[in-house]
Short mmCIF file of C-alpha atoms in Angstrom, two decimals:
data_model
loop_
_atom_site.label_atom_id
_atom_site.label_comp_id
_atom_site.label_asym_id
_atom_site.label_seq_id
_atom_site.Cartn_x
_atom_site.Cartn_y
_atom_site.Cartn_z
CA UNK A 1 37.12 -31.58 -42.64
CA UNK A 2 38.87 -28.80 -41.18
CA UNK A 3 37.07 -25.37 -40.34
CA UNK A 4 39.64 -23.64 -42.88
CA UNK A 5 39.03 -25.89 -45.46
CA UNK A 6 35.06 -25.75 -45.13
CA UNK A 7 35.35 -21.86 -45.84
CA UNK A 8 37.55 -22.23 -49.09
CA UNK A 9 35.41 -25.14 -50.20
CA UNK A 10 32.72 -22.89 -49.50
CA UNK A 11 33.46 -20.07 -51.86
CA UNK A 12 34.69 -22.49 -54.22
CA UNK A 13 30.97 -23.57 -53.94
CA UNK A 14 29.51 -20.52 -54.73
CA UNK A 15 31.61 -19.76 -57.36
CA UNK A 16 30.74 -22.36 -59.01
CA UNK A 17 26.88 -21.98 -58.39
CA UNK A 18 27.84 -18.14 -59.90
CA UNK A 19 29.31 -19.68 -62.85
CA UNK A 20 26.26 -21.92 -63.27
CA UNK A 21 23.76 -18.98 -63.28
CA UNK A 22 25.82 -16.56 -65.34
CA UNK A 23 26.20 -19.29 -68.05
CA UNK A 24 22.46 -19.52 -68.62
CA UNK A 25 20.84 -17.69 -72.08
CA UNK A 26 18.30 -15.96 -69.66
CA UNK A 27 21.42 -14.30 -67.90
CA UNK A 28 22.89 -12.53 -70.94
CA UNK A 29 21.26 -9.66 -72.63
CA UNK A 30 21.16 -11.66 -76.51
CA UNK A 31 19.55 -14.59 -75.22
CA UNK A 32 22.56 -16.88 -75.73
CA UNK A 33 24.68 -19.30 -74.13
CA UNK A 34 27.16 -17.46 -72.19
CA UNK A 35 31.03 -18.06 -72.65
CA UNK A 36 32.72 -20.35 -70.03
CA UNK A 37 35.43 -18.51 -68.89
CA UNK A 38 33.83 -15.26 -69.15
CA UNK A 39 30.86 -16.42 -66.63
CA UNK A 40 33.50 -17.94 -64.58
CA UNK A 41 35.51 -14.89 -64.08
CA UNK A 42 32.53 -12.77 -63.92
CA UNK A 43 31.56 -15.42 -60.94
CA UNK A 44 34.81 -15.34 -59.31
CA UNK A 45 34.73 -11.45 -59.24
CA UNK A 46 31.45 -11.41 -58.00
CA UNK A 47 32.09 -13.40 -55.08
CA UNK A 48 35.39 -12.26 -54.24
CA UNK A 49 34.09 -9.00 -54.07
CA UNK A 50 36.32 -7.52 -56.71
CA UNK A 51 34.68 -5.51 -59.61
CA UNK A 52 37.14 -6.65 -62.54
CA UNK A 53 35.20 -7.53 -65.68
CA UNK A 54 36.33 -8.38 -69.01
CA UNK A 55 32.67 -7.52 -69.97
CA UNK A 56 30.59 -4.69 -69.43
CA UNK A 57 28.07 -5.63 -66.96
CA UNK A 58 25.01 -3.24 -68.14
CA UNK A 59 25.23 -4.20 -72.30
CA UNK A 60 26.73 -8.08 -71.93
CA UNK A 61 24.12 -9.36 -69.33
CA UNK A 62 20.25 -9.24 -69.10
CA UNK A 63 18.37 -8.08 -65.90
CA UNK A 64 18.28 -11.40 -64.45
CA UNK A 65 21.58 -11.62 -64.99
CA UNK A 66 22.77 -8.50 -63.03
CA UNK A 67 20.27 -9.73 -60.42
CA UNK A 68 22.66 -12.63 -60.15
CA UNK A 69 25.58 -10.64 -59.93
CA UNK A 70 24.41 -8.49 -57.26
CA UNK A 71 23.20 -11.73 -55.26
CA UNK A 72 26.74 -13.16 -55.81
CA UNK A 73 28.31 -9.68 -54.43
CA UNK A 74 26.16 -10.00 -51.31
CA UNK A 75 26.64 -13.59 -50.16
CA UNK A 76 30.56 -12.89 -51.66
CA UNK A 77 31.01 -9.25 -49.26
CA UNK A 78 28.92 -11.38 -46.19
CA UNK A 79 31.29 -14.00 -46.46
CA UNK A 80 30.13 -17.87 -46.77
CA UNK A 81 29.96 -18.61 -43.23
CA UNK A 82 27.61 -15.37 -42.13
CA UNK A 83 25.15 -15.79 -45.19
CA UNK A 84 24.78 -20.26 -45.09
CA UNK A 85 24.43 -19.18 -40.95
CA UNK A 86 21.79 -16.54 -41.51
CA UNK A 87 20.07 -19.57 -43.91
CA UNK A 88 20.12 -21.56 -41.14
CA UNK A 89 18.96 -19.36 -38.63
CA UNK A 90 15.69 -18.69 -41.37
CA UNK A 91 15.25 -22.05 -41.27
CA UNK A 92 15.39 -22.60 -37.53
CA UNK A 93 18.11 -25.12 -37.43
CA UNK A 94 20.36 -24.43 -34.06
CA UNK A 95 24.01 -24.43 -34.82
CA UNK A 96 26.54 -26.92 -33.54
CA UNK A 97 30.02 -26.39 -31.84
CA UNK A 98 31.85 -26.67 -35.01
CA UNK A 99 29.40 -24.33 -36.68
CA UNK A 100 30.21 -21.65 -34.30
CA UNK A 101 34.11 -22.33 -34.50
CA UNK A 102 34.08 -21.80 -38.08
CA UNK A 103 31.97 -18.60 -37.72
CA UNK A 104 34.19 -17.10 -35.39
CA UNK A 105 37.42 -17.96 -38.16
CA UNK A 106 35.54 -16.45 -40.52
CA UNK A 107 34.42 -13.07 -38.91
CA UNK A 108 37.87 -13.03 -37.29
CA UNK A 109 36.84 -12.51 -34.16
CA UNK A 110 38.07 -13.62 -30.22
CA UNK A 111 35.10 -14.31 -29.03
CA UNK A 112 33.35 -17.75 -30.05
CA UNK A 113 30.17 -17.22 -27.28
CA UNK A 114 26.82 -15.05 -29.23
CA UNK A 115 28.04 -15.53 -32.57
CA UNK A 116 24.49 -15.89 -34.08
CA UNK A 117 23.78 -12.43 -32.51
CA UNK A 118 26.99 -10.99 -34.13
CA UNK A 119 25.55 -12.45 -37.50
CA UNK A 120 22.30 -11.44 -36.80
CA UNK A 121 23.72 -7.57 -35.85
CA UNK A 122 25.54 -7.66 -39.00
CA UNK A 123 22.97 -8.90 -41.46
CA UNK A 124 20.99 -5.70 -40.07
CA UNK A 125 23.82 -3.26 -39.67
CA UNK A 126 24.38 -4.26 -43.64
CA UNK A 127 20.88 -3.70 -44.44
CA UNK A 128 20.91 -0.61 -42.82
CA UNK A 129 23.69 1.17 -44.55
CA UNK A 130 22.98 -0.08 -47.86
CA UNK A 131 19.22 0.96 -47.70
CA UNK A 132 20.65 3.86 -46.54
CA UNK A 133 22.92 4.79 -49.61
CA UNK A 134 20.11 3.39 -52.09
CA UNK A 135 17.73 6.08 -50.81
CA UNK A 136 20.31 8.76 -51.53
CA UNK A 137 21.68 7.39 -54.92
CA UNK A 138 17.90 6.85 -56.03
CA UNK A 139 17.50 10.93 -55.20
CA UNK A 140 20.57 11.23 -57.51
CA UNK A 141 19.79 8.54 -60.28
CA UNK A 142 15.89 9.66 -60.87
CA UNK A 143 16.71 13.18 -62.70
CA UNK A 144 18.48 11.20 -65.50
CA UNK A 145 17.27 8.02 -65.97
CA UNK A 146 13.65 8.26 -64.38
CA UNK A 147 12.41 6.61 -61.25
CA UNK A 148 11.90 3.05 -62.06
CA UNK A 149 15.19 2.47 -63.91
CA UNK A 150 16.97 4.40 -61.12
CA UNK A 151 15.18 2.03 -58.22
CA UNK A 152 17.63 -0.29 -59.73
CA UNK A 153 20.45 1.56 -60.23
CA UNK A 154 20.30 2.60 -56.73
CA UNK A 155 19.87 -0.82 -55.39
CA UNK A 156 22.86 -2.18 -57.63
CA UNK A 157 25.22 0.56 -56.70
CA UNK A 158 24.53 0.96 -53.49
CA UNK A 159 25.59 -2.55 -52.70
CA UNK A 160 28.35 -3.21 -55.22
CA UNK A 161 29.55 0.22 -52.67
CA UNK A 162 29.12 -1.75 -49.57
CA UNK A 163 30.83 -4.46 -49.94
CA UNK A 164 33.76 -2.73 -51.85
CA UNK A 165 32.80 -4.86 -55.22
CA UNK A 166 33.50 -1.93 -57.35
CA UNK A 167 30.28 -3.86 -59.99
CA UNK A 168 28.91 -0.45 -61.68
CA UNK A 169 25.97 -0.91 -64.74
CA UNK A 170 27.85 2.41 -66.50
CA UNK A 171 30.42 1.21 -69.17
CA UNK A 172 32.75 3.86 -67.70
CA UNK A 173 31.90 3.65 -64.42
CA UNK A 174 31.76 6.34 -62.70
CA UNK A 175 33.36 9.17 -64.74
CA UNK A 176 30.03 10.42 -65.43
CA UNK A 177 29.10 11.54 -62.00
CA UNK A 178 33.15 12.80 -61.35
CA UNK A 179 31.54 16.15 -60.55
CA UNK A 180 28.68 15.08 -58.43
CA UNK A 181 29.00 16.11 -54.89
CA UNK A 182 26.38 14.11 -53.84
CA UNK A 183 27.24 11.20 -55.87
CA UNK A 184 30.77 11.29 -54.44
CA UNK A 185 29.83 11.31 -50.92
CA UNK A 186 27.16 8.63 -51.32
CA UNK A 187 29.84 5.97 -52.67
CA UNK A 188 32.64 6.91 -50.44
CA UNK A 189 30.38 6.78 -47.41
CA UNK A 190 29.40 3.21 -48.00
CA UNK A 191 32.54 2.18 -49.27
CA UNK A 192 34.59 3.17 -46.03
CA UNK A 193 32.09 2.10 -43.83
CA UNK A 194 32.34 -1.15 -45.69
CA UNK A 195 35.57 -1.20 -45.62
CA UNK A 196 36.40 -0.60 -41.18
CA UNK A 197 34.95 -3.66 -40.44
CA UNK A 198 31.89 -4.22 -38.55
CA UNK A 199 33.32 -4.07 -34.62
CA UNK A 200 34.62 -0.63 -35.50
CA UNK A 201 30.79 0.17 -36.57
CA UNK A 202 29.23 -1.48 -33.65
CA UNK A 203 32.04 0.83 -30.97
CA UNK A 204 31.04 3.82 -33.47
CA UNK A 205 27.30 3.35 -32.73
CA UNK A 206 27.69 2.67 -29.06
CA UNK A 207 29.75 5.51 -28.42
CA UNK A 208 26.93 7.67 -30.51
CA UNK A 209 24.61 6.15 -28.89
CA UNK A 210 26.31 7.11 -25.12
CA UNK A 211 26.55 10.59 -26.33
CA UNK A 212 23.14 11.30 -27.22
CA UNK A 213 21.78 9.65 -23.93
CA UNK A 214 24.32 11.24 -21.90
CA UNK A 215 25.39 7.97 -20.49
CA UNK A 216 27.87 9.05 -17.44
CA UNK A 217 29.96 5.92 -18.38
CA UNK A 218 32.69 6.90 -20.41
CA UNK A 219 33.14 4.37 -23.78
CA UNK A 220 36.84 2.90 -23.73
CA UNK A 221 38.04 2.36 -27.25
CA UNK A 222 39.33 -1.12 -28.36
CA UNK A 223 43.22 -0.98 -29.39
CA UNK A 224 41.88 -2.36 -32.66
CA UNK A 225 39.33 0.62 -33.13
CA UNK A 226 42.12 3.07 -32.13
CA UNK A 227 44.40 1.50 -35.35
CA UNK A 228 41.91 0.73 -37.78
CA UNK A 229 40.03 4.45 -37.55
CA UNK A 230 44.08 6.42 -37.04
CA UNK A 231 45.56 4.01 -39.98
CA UNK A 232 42.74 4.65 -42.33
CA UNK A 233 42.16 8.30 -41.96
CA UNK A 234 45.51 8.87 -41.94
CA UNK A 235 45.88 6.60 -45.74
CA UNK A 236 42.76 8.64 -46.84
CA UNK A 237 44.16 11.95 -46.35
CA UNK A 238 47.53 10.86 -47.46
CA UNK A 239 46.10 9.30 -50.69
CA UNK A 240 43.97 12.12 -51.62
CA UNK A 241 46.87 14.25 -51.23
CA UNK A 242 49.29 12.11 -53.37
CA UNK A 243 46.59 11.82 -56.33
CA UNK A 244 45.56 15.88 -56.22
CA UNK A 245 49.01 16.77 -57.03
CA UNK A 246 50.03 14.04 -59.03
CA UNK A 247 47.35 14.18 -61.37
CA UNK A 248 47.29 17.76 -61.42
CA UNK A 249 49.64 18.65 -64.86
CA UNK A 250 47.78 15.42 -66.19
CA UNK A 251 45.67 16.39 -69.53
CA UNK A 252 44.01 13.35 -69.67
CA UNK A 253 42.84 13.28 -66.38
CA UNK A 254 42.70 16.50 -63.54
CA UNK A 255 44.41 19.04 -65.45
CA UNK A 256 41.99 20.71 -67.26
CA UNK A 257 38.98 20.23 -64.79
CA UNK A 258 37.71 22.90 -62.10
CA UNK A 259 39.40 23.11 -58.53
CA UNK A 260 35.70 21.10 -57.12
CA UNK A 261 35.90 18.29 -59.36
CA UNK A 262 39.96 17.99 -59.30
CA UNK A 263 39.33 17.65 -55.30
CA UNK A 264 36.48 15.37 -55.72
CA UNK A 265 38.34 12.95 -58.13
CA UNK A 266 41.47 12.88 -55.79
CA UNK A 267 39.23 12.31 -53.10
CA UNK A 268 37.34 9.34 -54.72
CA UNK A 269 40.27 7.83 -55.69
CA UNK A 270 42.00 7.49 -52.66
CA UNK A 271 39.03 5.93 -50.81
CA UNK A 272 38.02 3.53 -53.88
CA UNK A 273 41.88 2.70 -54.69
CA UNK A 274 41.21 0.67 -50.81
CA UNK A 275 39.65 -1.90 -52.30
CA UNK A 276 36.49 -0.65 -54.18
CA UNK A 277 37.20 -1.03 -58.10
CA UNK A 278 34.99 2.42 -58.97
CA UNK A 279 36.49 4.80 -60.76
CA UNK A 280 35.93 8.56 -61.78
CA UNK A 281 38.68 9.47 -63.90
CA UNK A 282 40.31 7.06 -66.79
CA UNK A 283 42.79 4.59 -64.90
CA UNK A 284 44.42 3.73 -67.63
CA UNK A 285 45.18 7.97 -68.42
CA UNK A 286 46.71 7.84 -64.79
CA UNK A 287 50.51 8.92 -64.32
CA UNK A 288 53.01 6.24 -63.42
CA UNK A 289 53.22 8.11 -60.07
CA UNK A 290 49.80 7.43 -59.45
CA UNK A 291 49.59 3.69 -60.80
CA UNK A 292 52.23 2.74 -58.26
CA UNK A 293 50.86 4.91 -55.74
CA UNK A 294 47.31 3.30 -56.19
CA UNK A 295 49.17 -0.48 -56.58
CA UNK A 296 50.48 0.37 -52.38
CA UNK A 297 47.30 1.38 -51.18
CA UNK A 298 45.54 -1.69 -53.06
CA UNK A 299 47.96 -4.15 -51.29
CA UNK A 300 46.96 -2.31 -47.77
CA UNK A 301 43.55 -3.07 -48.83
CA UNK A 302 40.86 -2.26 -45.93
CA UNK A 303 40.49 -3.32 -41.80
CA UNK A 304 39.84 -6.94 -40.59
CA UNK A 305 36.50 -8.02 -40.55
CA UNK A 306 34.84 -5.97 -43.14
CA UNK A 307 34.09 -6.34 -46.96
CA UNK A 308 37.45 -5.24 -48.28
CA UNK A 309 40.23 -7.19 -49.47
CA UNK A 310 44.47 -6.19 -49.41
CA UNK A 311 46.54 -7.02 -46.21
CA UNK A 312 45.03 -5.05 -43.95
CA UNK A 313 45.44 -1.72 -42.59
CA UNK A 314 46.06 -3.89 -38.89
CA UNK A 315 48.88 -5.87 -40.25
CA UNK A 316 51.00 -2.45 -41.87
CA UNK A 317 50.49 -0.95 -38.37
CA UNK A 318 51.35 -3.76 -36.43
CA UNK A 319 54.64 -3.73 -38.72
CA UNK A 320 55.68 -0.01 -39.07
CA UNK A 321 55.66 -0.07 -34.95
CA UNK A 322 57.44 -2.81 -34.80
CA UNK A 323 60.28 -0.81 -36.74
CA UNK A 324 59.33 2.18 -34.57
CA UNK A 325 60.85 0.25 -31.66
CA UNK A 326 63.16 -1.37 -33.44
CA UNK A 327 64.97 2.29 -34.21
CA UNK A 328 64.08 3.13 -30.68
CA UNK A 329 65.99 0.23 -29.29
CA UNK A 330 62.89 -1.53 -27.40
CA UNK A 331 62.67 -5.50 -26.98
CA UNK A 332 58.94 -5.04 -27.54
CA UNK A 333 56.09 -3.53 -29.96
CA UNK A 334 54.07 -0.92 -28.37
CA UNK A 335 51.02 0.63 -29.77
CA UNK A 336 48.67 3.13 -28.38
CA UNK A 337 50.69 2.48 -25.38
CA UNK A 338 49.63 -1.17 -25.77
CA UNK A 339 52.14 -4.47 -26.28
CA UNK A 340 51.20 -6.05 -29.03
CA UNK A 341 51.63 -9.80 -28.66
CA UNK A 342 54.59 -11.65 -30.44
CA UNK A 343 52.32 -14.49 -32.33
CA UNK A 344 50.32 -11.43 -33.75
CA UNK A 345 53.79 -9.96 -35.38
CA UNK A 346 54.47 -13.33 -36.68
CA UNK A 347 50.66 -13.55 -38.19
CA UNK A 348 51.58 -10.00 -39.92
CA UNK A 349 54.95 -11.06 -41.21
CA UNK A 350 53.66 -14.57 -42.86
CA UNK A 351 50.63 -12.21 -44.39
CA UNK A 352 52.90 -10.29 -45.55
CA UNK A 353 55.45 -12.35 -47.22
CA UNK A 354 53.14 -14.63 -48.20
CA UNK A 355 50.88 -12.11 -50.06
CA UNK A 356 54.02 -10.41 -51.98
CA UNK A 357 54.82 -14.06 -52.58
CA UNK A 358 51.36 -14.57 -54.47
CA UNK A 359 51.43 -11.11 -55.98
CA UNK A 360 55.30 -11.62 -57.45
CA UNK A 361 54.03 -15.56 -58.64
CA UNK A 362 50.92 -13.85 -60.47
CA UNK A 363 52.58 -11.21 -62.17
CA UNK A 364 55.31 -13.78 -63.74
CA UNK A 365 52.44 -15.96 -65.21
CA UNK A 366 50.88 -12.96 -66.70
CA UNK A 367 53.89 -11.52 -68.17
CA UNK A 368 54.76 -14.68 -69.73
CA UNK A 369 50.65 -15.33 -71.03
CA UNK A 370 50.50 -11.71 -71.74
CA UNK A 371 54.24 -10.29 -72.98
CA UNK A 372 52.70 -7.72 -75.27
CA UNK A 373 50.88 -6.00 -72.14
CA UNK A 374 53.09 -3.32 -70.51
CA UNK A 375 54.88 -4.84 -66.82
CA UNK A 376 53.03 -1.93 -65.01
CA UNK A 377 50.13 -2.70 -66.20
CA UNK A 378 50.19 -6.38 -65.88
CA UNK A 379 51.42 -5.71 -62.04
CA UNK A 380 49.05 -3.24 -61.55
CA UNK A 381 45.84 -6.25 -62.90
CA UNK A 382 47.52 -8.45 -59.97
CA UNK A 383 47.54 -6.13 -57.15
CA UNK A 384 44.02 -5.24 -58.15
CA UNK A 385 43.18 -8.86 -58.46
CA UNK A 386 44.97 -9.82 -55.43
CA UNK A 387 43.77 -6.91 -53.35
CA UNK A 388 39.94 -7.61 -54.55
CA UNK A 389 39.69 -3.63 -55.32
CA UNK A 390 38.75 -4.35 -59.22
CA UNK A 391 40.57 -1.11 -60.45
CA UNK A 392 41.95 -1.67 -64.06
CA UNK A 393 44.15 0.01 -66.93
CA UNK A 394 41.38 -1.33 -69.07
CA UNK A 395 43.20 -4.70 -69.86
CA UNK A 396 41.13 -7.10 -68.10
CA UNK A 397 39.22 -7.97 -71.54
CA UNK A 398 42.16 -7.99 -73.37
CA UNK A 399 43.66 -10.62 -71.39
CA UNK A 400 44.46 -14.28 -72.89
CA UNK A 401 42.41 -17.02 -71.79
CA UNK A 402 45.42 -18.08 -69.68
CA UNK A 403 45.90 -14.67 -68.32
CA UNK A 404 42.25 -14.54 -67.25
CA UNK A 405 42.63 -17.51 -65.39
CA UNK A 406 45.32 -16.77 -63.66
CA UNK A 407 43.35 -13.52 -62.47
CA UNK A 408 40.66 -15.83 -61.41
CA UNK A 409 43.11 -17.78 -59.12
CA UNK A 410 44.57 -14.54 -57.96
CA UNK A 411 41.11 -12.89 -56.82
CA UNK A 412 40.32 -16.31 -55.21
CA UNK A 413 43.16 -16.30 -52.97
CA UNK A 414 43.24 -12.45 -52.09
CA UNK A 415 39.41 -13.33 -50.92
CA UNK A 416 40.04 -16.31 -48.67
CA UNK A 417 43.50 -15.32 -47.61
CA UNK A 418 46.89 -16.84 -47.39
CA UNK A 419 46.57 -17.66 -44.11
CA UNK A 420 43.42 -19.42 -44.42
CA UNK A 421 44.05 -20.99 -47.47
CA UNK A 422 47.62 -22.24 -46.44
CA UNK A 423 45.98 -23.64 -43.15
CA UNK A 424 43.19 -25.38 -45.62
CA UNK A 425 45.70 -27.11 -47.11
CA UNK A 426 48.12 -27.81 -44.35
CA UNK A 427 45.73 -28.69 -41.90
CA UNK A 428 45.48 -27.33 -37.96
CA UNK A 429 48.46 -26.71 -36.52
CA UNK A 430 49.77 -28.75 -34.38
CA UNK A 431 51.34 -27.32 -31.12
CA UNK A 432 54.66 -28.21 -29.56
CA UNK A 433 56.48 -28.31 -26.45
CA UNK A 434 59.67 -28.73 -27.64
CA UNK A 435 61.84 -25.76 -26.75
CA UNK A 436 65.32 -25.42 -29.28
CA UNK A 437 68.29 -23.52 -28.16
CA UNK A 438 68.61 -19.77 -28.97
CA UNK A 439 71.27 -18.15 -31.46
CA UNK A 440 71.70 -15.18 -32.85
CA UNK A 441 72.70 -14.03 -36.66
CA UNK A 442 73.56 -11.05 -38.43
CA UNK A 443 69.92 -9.00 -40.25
CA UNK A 444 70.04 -6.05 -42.51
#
């Protein structure tokens, strides 16, 4: 079996497992059996890290039954090879060649030497942020709902945040807390941090790190640090923007709120519209403006190697300069004064067009399940779906059976990945050395 498909199979796996669980009387809060679909999309979310329900999560399911949500979320935002590694390394087994190969798929990364420190680095680096934001979101919680209650809350929260699930206990999510300061920093914190990817974390820390022990070696900055951190400040302050003044003559929404909490909201929503499904103001109350201006910055989803879902704030860069130098008349893609290698445009074009593919199949099988639902709104499920942010117009619940599963296969994919999943079912490639004859042809 091929590396590609052992990761697929492997969520497949889990989802399953999640299904299992969430089916069980002692998981739901009436002490019955659980419906089918409903525990399998609840399962599928879970793992895929997406946050659409077509249940509320606090009144449908009993304590144990959140607990297996949140485990679900975890191993789901980890990703199957990191959390069946970190297993392994608890039970002392030493990993193989192939074990290591499909590790370093998984995490995305170039190097396949000290993967089981990278896992072991980023099983604490993810303990240490989300203990982090449960210690502040307990602070917030205890005033309203006591300290025991809140323990919970905190813990539930803190890593639905983390790994960009968007899973809140609150029927309306957020919208309670839309004026919170604290509240709103807490969850944006861990959800960009979630959402940068873990080498862009580790190059944060070291460069911290340098600072404070005024380390005369001066930190170079990975090409892939200088993108990720540029391309997602510069969508955070762009979406914030967009929403403030979009949403601003909107009654049902920011109109008739203070300045603070019309800043906040905007704010919120342009980091959770990344990939986080959260929300602090009524989605479905949103402008048309802002529905299509929260569908693009679901499909650019969040950085390589972290929690989030979408096609990656990498792959839009890599893109947008290579039509920079197309309009500047260059023969090759330069980025911070970097070239950026030809099979890595190619990677970024088949993500692309392979994702829009997915996204434009979806929507067409939910319009025909699901004709009575508005196209925006049907589009808007997909990307969210797709994208594993787990933002919503409110029709998740109202979907048909078929609809929902349809979601279900959407959320899968968007998790694993076109690439991986097309490779899973392809098999590895298989290289050639058979050079064709060039031609050219008229484009645009």
């Amino acid at each position: 079996m091929t590396v590609a498909r052992t990761i697929c199979l492997g969520f497949l796996v889990m989802i399953a497992i999640g299904t299992i669980l969430l089916l069980l009387p002692v998981s739901t809060s009436d002490g019955t059996w659980n419906n089918f679909v409903t525990a399998l999309f609840t399962a599928t979310s879970a793992v895929c890290v997406t946050g659409l329900i077509v249940v509320d999560t606090g009144t449908h399911y009993s304590g144990l039954g959140e607990f297996f949500i949140l485990l679900l979320i975890q191993v789901g935002g980890l990703g199957y090879m990191t959390a069946t590694t970190f297993l392994l390394l608890l039970l002392g087994r030493r990993l193989g060649l192939r074990d290591r190969i499909a590790i370093q798929q998984s995490l995305d990364t170039a190097e396949m030497s000290g993967v089981v420190p990278l896992v072991r680095s980023i099983i604490a680096m993810t303990l240490v942020f989300e203990l982090t934001g449960m210690f502040i979101l307990l602070l917030i919680f205890t005033p309203d709902f006591g300290f025991n209650y809140s323990l919970w809350l905190s813990i539930f929260h803190s890593i639905s945040a983390f790994n960009n699930a968007g899973f809140s206990l609150f029927a309306n999510s957020l919208m309670g807390y839309a004026g919170s300061i604290p509240m709103n920093l807490a969850i944006t914190f861990l959800v960009i941090f979630g959402g940068i990817g873990y080498q862009v974390i580790m190059e944060m820390y070291m460069w911290v790190r340098d600072r404070i022990s005024r380390n005369s070696e001066r930190v170079v900055f990975s090409l892939h640090f200088k993108i990720v951190t540029s391309t997602t400040l510069f969508l955070l302050i762009l979406g914030a923007i967009a929403f403030f003044f979009t949403e601003s003559q909107n009654p049902e929404t920011l109109k008739n709120v203070g300045f603070l909490e019309h800043l906040l909201s905007a704010w919120f929503q342009s980091v959770i519209t990344r990939t986080a499904g959260f929300n602090s103001i009524d989605i479905g109350q949103m402008t048309t403006a802002s529905l299509f201006i929260t569908i693009a910055l679901m499909f650019i989803g969040a950085s390589p190697g972290s929690t989030g879902g979408g096609i990656k704030t990498t792959t839009v860069r890599v893109l947008t300069s290579c039509t920079r130098s197309v309009l500047q008349g260059r023969n090759q893609v330069l980025c911070f004064e970097r070239k950026i290698p030809p099979e890595l445009i190619l990677k970024a074009v088949a993500v692309v067009l392979s994702s829009i593919g997915i996204v434009v199949v979806a929507t067409i099988l939910l319009a025909i399940s699901d004709p009575n639902i508005e196209f925006i709104e049907l589009f808007f499920e997909v990307v969210s779906a797709f994208a594993t942010v787990g933002l919503s117009t409110g029709i998740t619940g109202n979907l048909s059976t078929l609809g929902q599963l349809v979601i279900i296969v959407t959320m899968y994919v968007g998790r694993v990945g076109m690439v991986m999943l097309m490779s899973a079912m392809i098999g590895d490639p298989k290289p050639s050395n058979i050079r064709y004859p060039e031609e050219n042809l008229l484009v645009g």
